[in-house]
mmCIF file of C-alpha atoms in Angstrom:
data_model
loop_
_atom_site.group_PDB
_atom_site.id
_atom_site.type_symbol
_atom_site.label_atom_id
_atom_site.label_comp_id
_atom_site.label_asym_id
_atom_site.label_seq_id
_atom_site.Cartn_x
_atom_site.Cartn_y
_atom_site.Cartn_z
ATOM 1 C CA UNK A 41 -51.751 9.358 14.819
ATOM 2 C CA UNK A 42 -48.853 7.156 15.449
ATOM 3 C CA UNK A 43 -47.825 4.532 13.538
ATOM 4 C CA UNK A 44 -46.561 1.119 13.837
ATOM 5 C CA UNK A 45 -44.461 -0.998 11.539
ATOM 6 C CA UNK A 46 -46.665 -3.993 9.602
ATOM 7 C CA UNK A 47 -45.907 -6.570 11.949
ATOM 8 C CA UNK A 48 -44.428 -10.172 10.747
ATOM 9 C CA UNK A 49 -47.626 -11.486 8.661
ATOM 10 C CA UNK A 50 -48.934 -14.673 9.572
ATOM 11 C CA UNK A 51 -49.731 -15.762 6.047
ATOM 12 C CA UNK A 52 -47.284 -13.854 3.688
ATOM 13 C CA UNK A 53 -48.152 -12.286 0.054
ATOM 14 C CA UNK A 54 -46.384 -13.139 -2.947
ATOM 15 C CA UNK A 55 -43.409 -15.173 -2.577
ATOM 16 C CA UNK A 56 -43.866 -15.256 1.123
ATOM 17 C CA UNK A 57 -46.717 -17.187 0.848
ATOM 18 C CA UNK A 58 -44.895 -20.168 1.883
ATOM 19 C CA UNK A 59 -42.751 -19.373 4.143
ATOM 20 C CA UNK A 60 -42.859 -20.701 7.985
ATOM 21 C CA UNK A 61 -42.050 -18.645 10.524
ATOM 22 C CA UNK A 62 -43.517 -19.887 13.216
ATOM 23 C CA UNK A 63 -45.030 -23.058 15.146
ATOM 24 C CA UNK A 64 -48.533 -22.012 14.917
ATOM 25 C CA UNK A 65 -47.921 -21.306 10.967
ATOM 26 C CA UNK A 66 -46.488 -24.728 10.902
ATOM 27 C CA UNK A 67 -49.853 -26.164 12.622
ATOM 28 C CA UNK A 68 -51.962 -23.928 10.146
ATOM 29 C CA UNK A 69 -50.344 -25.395 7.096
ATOM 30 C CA UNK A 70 -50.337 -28.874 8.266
ATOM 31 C CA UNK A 71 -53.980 -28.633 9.166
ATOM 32 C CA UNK A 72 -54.975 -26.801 6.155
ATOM 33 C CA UNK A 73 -52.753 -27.853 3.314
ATOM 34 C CA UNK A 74 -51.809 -31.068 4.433
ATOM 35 C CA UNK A 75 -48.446 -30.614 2.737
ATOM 36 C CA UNK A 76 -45.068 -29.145 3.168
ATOM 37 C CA UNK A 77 -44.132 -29.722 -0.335
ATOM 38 C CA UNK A 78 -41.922 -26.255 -1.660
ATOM 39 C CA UNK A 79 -42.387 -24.747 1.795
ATOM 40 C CA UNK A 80 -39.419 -23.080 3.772
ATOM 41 C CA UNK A 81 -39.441 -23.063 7.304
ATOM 42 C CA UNK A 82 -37.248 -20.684 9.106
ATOM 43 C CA UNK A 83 -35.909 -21.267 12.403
ATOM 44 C CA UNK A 84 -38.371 -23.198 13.896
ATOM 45 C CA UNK A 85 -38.112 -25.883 16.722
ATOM 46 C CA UNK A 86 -39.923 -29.172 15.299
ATOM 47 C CA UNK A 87 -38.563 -31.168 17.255
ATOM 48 C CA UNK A 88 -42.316 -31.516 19.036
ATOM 49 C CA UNK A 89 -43.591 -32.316 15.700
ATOM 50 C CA UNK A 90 -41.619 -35.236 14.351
ATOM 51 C CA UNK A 91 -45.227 -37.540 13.215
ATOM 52 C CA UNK A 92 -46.086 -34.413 11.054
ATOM 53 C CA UNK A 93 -42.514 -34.533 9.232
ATOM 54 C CA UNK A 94 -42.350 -38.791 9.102
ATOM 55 C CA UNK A 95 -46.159 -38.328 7.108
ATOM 56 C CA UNK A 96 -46.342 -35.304 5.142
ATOM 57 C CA UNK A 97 -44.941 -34.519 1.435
ATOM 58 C CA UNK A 98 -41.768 -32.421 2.069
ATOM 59 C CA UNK A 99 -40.844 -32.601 -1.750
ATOM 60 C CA UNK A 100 -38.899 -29.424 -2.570
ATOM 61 C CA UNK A 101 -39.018 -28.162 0.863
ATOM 62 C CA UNK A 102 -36.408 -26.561 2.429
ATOM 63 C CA UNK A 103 -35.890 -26.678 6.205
ATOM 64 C CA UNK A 104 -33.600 -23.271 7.752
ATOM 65 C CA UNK A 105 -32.335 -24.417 11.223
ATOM 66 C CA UNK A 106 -34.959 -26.045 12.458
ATOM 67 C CA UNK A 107 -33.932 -28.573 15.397
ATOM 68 C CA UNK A 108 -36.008 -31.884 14.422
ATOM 69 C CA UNK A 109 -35.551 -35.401 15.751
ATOM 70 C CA UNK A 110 -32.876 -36.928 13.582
ATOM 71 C CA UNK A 111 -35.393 -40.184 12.420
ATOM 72 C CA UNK A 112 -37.545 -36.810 10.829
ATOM 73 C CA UNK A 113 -34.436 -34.819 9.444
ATOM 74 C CA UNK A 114 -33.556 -38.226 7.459
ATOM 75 C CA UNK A 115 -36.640 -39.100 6.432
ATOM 76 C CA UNK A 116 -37.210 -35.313 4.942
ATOM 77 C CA UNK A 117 -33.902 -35.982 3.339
ATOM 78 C CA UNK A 118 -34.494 -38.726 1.670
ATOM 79 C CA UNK A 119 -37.693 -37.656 0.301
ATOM 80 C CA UNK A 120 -36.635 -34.964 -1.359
ATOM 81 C CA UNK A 121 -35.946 -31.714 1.300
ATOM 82 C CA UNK A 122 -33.211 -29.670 2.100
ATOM 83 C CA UNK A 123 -31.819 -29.789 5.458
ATOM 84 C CA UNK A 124 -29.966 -27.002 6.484
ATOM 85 C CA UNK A 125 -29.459 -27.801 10.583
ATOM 86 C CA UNK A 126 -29.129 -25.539 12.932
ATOM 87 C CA UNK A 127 -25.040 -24.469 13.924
ATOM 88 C CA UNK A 128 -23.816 -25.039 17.249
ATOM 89 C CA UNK A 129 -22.065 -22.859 19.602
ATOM 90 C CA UNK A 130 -23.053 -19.292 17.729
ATOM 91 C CA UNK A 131 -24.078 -16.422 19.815
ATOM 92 C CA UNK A 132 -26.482 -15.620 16.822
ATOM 93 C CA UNK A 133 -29.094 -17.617 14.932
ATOM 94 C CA UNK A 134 -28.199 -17.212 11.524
ATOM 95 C CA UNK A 135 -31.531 -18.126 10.051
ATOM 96 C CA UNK A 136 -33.420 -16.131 11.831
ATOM 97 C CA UNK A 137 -37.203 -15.456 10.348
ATOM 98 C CA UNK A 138 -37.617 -11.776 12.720
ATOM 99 C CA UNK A 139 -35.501 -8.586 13.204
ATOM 100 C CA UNK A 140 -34.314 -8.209 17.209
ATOM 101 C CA UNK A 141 -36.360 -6.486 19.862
ATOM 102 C CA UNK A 142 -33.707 -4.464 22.389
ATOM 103 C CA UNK A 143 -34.651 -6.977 25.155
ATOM 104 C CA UNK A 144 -33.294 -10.019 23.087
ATOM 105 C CA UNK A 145 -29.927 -8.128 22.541
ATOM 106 C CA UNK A 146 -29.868 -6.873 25.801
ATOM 107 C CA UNK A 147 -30.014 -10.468 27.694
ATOM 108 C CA UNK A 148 -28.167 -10.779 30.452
ATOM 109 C CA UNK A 149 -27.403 -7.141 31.479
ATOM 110 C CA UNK A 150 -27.365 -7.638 34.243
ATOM 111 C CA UNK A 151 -24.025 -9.535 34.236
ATOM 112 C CA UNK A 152 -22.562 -6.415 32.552
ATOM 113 C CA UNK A 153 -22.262 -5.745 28.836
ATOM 114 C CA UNK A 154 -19.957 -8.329 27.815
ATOM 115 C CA UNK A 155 -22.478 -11.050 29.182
ATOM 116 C CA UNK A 156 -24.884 -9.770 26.282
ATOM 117 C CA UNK A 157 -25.775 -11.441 22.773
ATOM 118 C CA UNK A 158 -24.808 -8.602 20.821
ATOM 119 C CA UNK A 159 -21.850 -8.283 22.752
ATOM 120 C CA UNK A 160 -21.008 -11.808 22.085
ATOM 121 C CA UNK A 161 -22.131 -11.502 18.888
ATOM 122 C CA UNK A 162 -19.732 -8.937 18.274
ATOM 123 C CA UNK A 163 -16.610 -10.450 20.168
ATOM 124 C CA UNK A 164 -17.701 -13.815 17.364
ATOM 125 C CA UNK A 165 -17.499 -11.092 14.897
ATOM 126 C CA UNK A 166 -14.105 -9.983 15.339
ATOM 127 C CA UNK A 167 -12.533 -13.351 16.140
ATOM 128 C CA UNK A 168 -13.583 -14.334 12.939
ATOM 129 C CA UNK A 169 -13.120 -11.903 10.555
ATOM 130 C CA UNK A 170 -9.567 -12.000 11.518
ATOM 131 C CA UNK A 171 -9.107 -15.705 10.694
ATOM 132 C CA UNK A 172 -10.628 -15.585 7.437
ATOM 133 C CA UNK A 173 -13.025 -18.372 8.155
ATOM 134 C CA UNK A 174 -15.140 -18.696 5.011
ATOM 135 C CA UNK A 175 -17.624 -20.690 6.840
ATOM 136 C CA UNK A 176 -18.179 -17.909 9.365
ATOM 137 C CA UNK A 177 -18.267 -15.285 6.159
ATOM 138 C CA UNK A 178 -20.735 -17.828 5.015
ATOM 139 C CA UNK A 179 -22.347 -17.455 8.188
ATOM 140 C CA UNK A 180 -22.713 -13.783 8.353
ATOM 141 C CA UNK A 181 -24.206 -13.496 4.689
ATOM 142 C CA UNK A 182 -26.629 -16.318 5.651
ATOM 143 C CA UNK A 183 -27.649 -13.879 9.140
ATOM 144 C CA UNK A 184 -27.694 -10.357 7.164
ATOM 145 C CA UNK A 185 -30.076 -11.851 3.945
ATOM 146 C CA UNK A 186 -32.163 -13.294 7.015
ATOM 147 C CA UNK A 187 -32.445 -10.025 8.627
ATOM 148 C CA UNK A 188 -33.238 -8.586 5.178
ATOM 149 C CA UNK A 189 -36.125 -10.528 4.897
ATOM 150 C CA UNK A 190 -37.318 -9.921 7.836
ATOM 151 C CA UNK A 191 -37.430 -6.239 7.738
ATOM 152 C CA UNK A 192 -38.852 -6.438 4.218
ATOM 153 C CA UNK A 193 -41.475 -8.501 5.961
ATOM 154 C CA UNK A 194 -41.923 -5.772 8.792
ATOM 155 C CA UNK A 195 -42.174 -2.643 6.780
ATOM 156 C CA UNK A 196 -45.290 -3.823 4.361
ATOM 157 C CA UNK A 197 -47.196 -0.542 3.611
ATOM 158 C CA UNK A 198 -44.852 1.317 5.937
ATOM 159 C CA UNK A 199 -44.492 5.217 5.117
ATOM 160 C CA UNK A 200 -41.013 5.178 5.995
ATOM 161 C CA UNK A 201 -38.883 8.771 7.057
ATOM 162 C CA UNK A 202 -35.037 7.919 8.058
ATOM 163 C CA UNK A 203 -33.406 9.737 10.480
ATOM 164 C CA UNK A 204 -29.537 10.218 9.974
ATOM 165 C CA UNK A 205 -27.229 11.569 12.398
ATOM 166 C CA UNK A 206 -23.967 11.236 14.291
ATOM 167 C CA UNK A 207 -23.257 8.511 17.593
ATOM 168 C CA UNK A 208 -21.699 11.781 18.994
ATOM 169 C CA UNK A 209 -24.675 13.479 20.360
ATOM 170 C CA UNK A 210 -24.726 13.235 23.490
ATOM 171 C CA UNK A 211 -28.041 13.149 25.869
ATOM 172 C CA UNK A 212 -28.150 16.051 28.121
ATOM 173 C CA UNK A 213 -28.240 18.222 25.287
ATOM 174 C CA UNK A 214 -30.684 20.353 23.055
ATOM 175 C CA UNK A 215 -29.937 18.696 20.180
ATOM 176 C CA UNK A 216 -30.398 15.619 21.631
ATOM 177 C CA UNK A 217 -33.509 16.945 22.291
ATOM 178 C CA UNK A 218 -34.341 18.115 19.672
ATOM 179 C CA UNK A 219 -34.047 15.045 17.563
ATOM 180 C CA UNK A 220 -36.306 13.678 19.796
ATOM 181 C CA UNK A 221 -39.160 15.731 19.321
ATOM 182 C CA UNK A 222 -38.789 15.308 15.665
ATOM 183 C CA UNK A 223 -39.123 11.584 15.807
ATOM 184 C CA UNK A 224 -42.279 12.449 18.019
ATOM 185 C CA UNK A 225 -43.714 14.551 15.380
ATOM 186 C CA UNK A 226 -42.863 12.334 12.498
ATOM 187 C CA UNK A 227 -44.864 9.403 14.169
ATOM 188 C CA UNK A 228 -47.763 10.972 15.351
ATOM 189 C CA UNK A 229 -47.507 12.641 11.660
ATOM 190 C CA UNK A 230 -47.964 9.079 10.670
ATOM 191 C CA UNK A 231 -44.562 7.621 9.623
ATOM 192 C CA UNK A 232 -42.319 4.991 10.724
ATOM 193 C CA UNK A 233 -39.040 6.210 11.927
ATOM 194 C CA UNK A 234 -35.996 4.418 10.689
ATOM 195 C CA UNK A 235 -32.399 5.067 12.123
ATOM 196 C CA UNK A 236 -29.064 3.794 12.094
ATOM 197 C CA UNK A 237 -30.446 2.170 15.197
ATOM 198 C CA UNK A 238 -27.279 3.578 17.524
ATOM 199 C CA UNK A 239 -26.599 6.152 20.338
ATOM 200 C CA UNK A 240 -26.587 10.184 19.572
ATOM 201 C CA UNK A 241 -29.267 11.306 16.851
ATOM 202 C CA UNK A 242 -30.335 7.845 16.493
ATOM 203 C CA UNK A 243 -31.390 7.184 19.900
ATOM 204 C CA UNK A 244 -32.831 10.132 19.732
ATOM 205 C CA UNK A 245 -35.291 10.047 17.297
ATOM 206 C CA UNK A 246 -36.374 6.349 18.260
ATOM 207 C CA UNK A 247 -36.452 7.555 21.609
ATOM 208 C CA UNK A 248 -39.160 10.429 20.506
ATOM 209 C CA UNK A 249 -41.036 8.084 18.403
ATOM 210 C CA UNK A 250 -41.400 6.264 21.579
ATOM 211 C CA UNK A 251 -42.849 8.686 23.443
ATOM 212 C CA UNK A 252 -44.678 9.753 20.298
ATOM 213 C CA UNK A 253 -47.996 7.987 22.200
ATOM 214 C CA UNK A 254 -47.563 9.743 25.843
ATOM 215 C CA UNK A 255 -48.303 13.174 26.648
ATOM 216 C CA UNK A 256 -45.947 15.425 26.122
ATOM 217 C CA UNK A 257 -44.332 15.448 29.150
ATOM 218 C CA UNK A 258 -43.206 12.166 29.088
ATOM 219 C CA UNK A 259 -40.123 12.424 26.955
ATOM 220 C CA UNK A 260 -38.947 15.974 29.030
ATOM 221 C CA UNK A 261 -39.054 13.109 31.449
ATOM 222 C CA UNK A 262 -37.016 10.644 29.610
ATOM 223 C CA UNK A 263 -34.729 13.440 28.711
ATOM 224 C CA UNK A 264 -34.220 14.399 32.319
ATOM 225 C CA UNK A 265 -33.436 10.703 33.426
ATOM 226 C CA UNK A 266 -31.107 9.611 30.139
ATOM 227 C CA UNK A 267 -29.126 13.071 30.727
ATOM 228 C CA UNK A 268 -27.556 11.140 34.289
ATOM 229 C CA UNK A 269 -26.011 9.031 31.528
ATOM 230 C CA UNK A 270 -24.606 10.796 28.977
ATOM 231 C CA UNK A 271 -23.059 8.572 26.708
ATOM 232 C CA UNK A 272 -22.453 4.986 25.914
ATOM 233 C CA UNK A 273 -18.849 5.401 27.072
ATOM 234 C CA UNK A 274 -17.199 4.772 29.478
ATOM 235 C CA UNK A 275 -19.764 2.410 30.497
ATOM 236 C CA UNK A 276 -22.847 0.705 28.132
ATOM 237 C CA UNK A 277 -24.137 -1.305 30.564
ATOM 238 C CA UNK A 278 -24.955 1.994 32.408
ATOM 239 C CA UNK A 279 -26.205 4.099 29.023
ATOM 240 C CA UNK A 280 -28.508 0.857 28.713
ATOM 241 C CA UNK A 281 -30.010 0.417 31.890
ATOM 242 C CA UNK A 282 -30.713 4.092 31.563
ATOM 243 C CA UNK A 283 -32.648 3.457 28.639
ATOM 244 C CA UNK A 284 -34.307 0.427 29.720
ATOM 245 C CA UNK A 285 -35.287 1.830 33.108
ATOM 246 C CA UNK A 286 -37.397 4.330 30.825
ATOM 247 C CA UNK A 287 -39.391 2.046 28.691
ATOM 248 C CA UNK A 288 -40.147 0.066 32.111
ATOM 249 C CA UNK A 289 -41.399 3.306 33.610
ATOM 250 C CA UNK A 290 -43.791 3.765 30.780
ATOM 251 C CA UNK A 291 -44.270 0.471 28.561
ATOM 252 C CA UNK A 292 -46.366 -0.027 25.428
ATOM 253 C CA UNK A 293 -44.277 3.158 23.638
ATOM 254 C CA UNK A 294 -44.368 3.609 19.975
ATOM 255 C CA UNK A 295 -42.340 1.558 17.504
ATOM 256 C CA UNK A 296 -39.530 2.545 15.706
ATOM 257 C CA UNK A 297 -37.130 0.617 13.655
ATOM 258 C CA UNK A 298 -33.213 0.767 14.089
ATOM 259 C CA UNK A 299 -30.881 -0.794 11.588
ATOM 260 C CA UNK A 300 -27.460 -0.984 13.077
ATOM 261 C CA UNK A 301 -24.218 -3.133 12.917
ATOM 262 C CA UNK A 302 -21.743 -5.105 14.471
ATOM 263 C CA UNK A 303 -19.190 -3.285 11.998
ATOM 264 C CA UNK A 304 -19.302 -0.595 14.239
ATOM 265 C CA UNK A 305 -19.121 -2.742 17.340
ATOM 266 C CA UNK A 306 -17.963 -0.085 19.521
ATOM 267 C CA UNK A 307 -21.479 1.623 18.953
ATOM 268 C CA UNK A 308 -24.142 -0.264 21.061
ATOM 269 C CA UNK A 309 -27.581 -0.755 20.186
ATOM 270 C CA UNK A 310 -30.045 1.688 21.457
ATOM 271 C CA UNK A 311 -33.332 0.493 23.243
ATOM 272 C CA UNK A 312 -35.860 2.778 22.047
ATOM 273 C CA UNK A 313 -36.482 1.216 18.873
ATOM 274 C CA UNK A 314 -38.614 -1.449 19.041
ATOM 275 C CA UNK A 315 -37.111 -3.219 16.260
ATOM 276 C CA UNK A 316 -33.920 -4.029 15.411
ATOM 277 C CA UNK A 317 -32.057 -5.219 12.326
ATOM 278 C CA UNK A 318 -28.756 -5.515 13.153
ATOM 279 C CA UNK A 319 -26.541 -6.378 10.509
ATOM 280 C CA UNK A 320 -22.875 -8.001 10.283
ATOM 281 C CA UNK A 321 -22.178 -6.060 6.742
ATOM 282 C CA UNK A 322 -22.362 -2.192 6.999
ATOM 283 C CA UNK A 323 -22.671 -1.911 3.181
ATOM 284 C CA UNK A 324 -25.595 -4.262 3.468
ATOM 285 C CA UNK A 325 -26.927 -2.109 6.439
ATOM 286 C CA UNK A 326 -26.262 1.278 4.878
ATOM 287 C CA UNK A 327 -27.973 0.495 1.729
ATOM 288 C CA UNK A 328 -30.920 -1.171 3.076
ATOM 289 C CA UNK A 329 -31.727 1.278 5.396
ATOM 290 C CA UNK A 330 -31.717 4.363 2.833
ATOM 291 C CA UNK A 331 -33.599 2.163 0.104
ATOM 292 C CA UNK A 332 -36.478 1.415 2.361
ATOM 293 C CA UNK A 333 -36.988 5.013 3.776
ATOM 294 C CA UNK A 334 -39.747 5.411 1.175
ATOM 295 C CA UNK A 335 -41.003 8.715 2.658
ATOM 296 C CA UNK A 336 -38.167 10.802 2.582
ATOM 297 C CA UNK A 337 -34.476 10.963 4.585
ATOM 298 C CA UNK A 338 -33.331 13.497 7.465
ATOM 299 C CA UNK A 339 -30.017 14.249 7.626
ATOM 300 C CA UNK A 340 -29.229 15.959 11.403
ATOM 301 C CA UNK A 341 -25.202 17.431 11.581
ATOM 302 C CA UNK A 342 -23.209 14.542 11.800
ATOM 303 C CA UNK A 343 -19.513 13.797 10.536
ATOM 304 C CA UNK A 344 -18.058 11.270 7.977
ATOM 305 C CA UNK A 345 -20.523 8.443 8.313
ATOM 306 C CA UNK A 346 -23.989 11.253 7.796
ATOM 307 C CA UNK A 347 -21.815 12.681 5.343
ATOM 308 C CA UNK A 348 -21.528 9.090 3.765
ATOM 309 C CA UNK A 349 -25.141 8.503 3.815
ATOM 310 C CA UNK A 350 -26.006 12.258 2.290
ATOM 311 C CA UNK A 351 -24.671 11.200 -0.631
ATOM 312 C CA UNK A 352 -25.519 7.241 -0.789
ATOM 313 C CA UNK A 353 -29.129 8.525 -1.040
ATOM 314 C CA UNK A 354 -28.085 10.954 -3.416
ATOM 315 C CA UNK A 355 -26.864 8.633 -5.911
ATOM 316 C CA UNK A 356 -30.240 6.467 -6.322
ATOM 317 C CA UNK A 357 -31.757 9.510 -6.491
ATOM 318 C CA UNK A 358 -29.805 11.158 -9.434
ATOM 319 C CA UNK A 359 -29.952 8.178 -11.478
ATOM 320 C CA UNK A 360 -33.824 7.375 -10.534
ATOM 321 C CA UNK A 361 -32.780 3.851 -10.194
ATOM 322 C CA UNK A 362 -35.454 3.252 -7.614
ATOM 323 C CA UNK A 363 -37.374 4.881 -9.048
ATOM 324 C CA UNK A 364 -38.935 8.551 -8.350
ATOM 325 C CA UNK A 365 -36.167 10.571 -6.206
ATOM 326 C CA UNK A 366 -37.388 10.800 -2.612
ATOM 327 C CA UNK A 367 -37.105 13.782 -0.191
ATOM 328 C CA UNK A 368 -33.944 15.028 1.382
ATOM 329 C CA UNK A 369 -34.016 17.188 3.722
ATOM 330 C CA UNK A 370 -30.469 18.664 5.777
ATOM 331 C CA UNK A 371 -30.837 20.406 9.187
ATOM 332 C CA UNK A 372 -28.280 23.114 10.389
ATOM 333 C CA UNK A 373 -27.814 25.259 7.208
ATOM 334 C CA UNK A 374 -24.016 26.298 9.280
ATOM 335 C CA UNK A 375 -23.196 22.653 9.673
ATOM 336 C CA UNK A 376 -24.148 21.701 5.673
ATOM 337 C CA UNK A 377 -22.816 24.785 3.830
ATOM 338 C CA UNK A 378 -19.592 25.538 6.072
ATOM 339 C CA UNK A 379 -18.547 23.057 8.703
ATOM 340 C CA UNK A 380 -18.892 20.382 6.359
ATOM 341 C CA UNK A 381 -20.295 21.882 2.510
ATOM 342 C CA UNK A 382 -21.910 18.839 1.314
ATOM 343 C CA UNK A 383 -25.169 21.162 0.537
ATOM 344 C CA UNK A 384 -23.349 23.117 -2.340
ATOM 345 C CA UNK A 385 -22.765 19.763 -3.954
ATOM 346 C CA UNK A 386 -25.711 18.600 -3.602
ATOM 347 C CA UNK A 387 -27.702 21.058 -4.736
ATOM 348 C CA UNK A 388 -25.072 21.184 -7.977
ATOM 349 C CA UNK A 389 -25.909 17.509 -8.406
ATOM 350 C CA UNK A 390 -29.731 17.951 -8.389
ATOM 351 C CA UNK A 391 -29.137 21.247 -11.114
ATOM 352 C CA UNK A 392 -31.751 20.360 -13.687
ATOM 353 C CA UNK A 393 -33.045 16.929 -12.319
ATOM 354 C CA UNK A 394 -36.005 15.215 -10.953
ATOM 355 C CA UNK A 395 -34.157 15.118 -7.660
ATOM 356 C CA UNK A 396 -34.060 19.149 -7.824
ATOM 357 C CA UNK A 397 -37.369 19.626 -6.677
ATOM 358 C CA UNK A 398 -37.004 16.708 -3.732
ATOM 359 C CA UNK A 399 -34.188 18.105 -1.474
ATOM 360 C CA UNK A 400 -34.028 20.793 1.115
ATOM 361 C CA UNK A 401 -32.215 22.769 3.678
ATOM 362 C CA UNK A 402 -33.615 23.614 6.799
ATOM 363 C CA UNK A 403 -31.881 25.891 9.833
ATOM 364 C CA UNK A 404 -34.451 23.775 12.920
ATOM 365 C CA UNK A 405 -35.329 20.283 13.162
ATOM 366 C CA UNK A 406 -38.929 21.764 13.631
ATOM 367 C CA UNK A 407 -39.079 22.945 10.129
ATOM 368 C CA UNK A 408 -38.423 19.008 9.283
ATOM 369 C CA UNK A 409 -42.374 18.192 8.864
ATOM 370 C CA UNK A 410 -42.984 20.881 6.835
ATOM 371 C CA UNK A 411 -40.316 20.313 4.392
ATOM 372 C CA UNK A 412 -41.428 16.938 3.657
ATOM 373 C CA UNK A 413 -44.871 17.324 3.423
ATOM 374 C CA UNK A 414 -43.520 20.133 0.566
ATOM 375 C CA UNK A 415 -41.303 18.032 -1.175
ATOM 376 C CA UNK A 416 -43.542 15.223 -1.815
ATOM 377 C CA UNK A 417 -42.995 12.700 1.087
#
């Protein structure tokens, strides 16, 4: 069974219920409600629909970028909408209503890396988090609670395992390979991989839960034809195309999600996940991605930022403040009890607690199903 992150509802539950995300949704509540009074619309180009916006009710409404004729954008004004128009000359949309796909980052690879939106994005990034700009800090908030919602919006009902691991690992290898078949296994097993959405383990296990569809020898495939390109350095463009040459060899692979950030600009993207919420904040990023893996999170060897996120998730779980503690499980008992001992302290943290019977070491990454299927996830 493989499964597939809740795509971006057309009509949203809850608070969602009126939200616009979309042209068509804009039709539908037109035609339907007849009203746009308290709606928000996200990021949509009205600019086609200015009799709609010179006739309807847009009391309360708020409007999130939306290019609109300017006769509409005053007469929503003045009737009692918020206008918040779209910002020129931004490599980024901060209002967007969806997470990326890898082809909307990946624009214009051709031209080489630099030529790309997240590489512009980043190069925006840097220039102005130097400066100090609080417009552009406003900016970046705005983008990241966008993104937020949007993955929030994407993961509905979404048994969620995250996969953590280091940028290091390079393809070519068995670990690499390794943490691809366990993304395999954990989507045909019926979860949604999450990762940090980068190269190493997380390309890896997006990569598997891409192939999680294919017959199995599909990703010895992929493994064979990403090992020409080892890393992402000294060239992305290359460690991209790479990627990208495999999905367009066999399309339609399973999703994944990656959550990754421009903090770490040096660390691209990867193109197996088929979603992508790419954050400016790596706090933001960090703690969104551990909250929402709801099934349970992997921790593969990795160095100070895995070490980072062991005990991030830790912490939630001691205290229970979201609730039940969910499963932890550690692979490479060498790595976690001498390289780098964060197992001893966990396991002295969880003495006594709920979170006791919820975390586990493991020597293979093919042990990894089993031990959260045992530990509740």
């Amino acid at each position: 069974m493989t499964s597939t992150p809740a795509q971006p509802a057309q009509s949203h539950h809850a608070s969602h219920d009126r939200e616009i995300e979309t042209l068509a949704e804009f039709d539908e509540v037109v035609s339907v409600r007849g009203t746009l009074a308290h709606h928000r619309v996200q990021a949509v180009d009205l600019t086609a629909r200015t009799s709609a916006l010179l006739s309807l009710d847009p009391t309360g409404a708020v409007f999130l970028g939306c290019p609109m004729d300017p006769e509409a954008a005053t007469r929503v004004r003045a009737a009692g909408a918020l206008v918040f128009p779209p910002v020129p000359g931004l490599p980024f949309d901060p209002y967007r209503a969806h997470v990326y796909s890898p082809d909307e980052l990946y624009a214009g690879l051709d031209a080489g890396y630099e030529a790309t939106p997240d590489a512009q994005s980043y190069a925006w990034f840097q220039r102005t988090r130097a400066d100090g700009d609080v417009f552009a800090s406003m900016l970046r908030a705005i983008h990241d609670d966008a993104v937020s919602d949007a993955l929030d919006e994407l993961l509905t009902g979404a048994r969620v395992v995250g996969v953590m691991g280091g940028h290091a690992m390079a393809r070519g290898t068995g670990a690499y390979a390794g943490a691809a078949r366990l993304g395999r296994e954990l989507t045909r097993a019926g979860y949604t991989v999450a990762t940090g959405g980068g190269p190493g383990a997380m390309e890896a296990a997006n990569l598997g839960a891409y192939a999680a569809p294919f017959e199995d020898g599909m990703l010895d495939e992929a493994l064979l034809h990403l090992g020409t390109v080892a890393s992402f350095t000294p060239s992305i463009a290359d460690w991209a195309r790479a990627a990208l040459e495999v999905r367009a060899r066999r399309p339609g692979g399973g999703a994944s999600v990656g959550i990754p950030t421009w903090f770490y600009g040096h660390e691209p993207p990867n193109a197996f996940a088929a979603h992508l919420a790419k954050y400016f904040a790596n706090a933001t990023r960090e703690d969104g991605l551990l909250a929402r893996s709801n099934a349970g999170v992997v921790f593969l060897p990795g160095a100070a930022g895995t070490v980072q996120e062991v005990f991030d998730n830790a912490t939630p779980n001691y205290y229970e403040s979201r609730g039940e503690p969910t499963p932890m499980v550690l692979v490479d008992r060498d790595h976690w009890t001498r390289r780098l001992p964060a197992w001893p302290l966990l396991t002295a943290l969880a003495e006594g607690r709920s979170m006791e019977a919820r975390i586990a070491l493991v020597d293979r990454i093919d042990e990894v199903p089993e031990a959260l299927k045992r530990l509740g996830g």
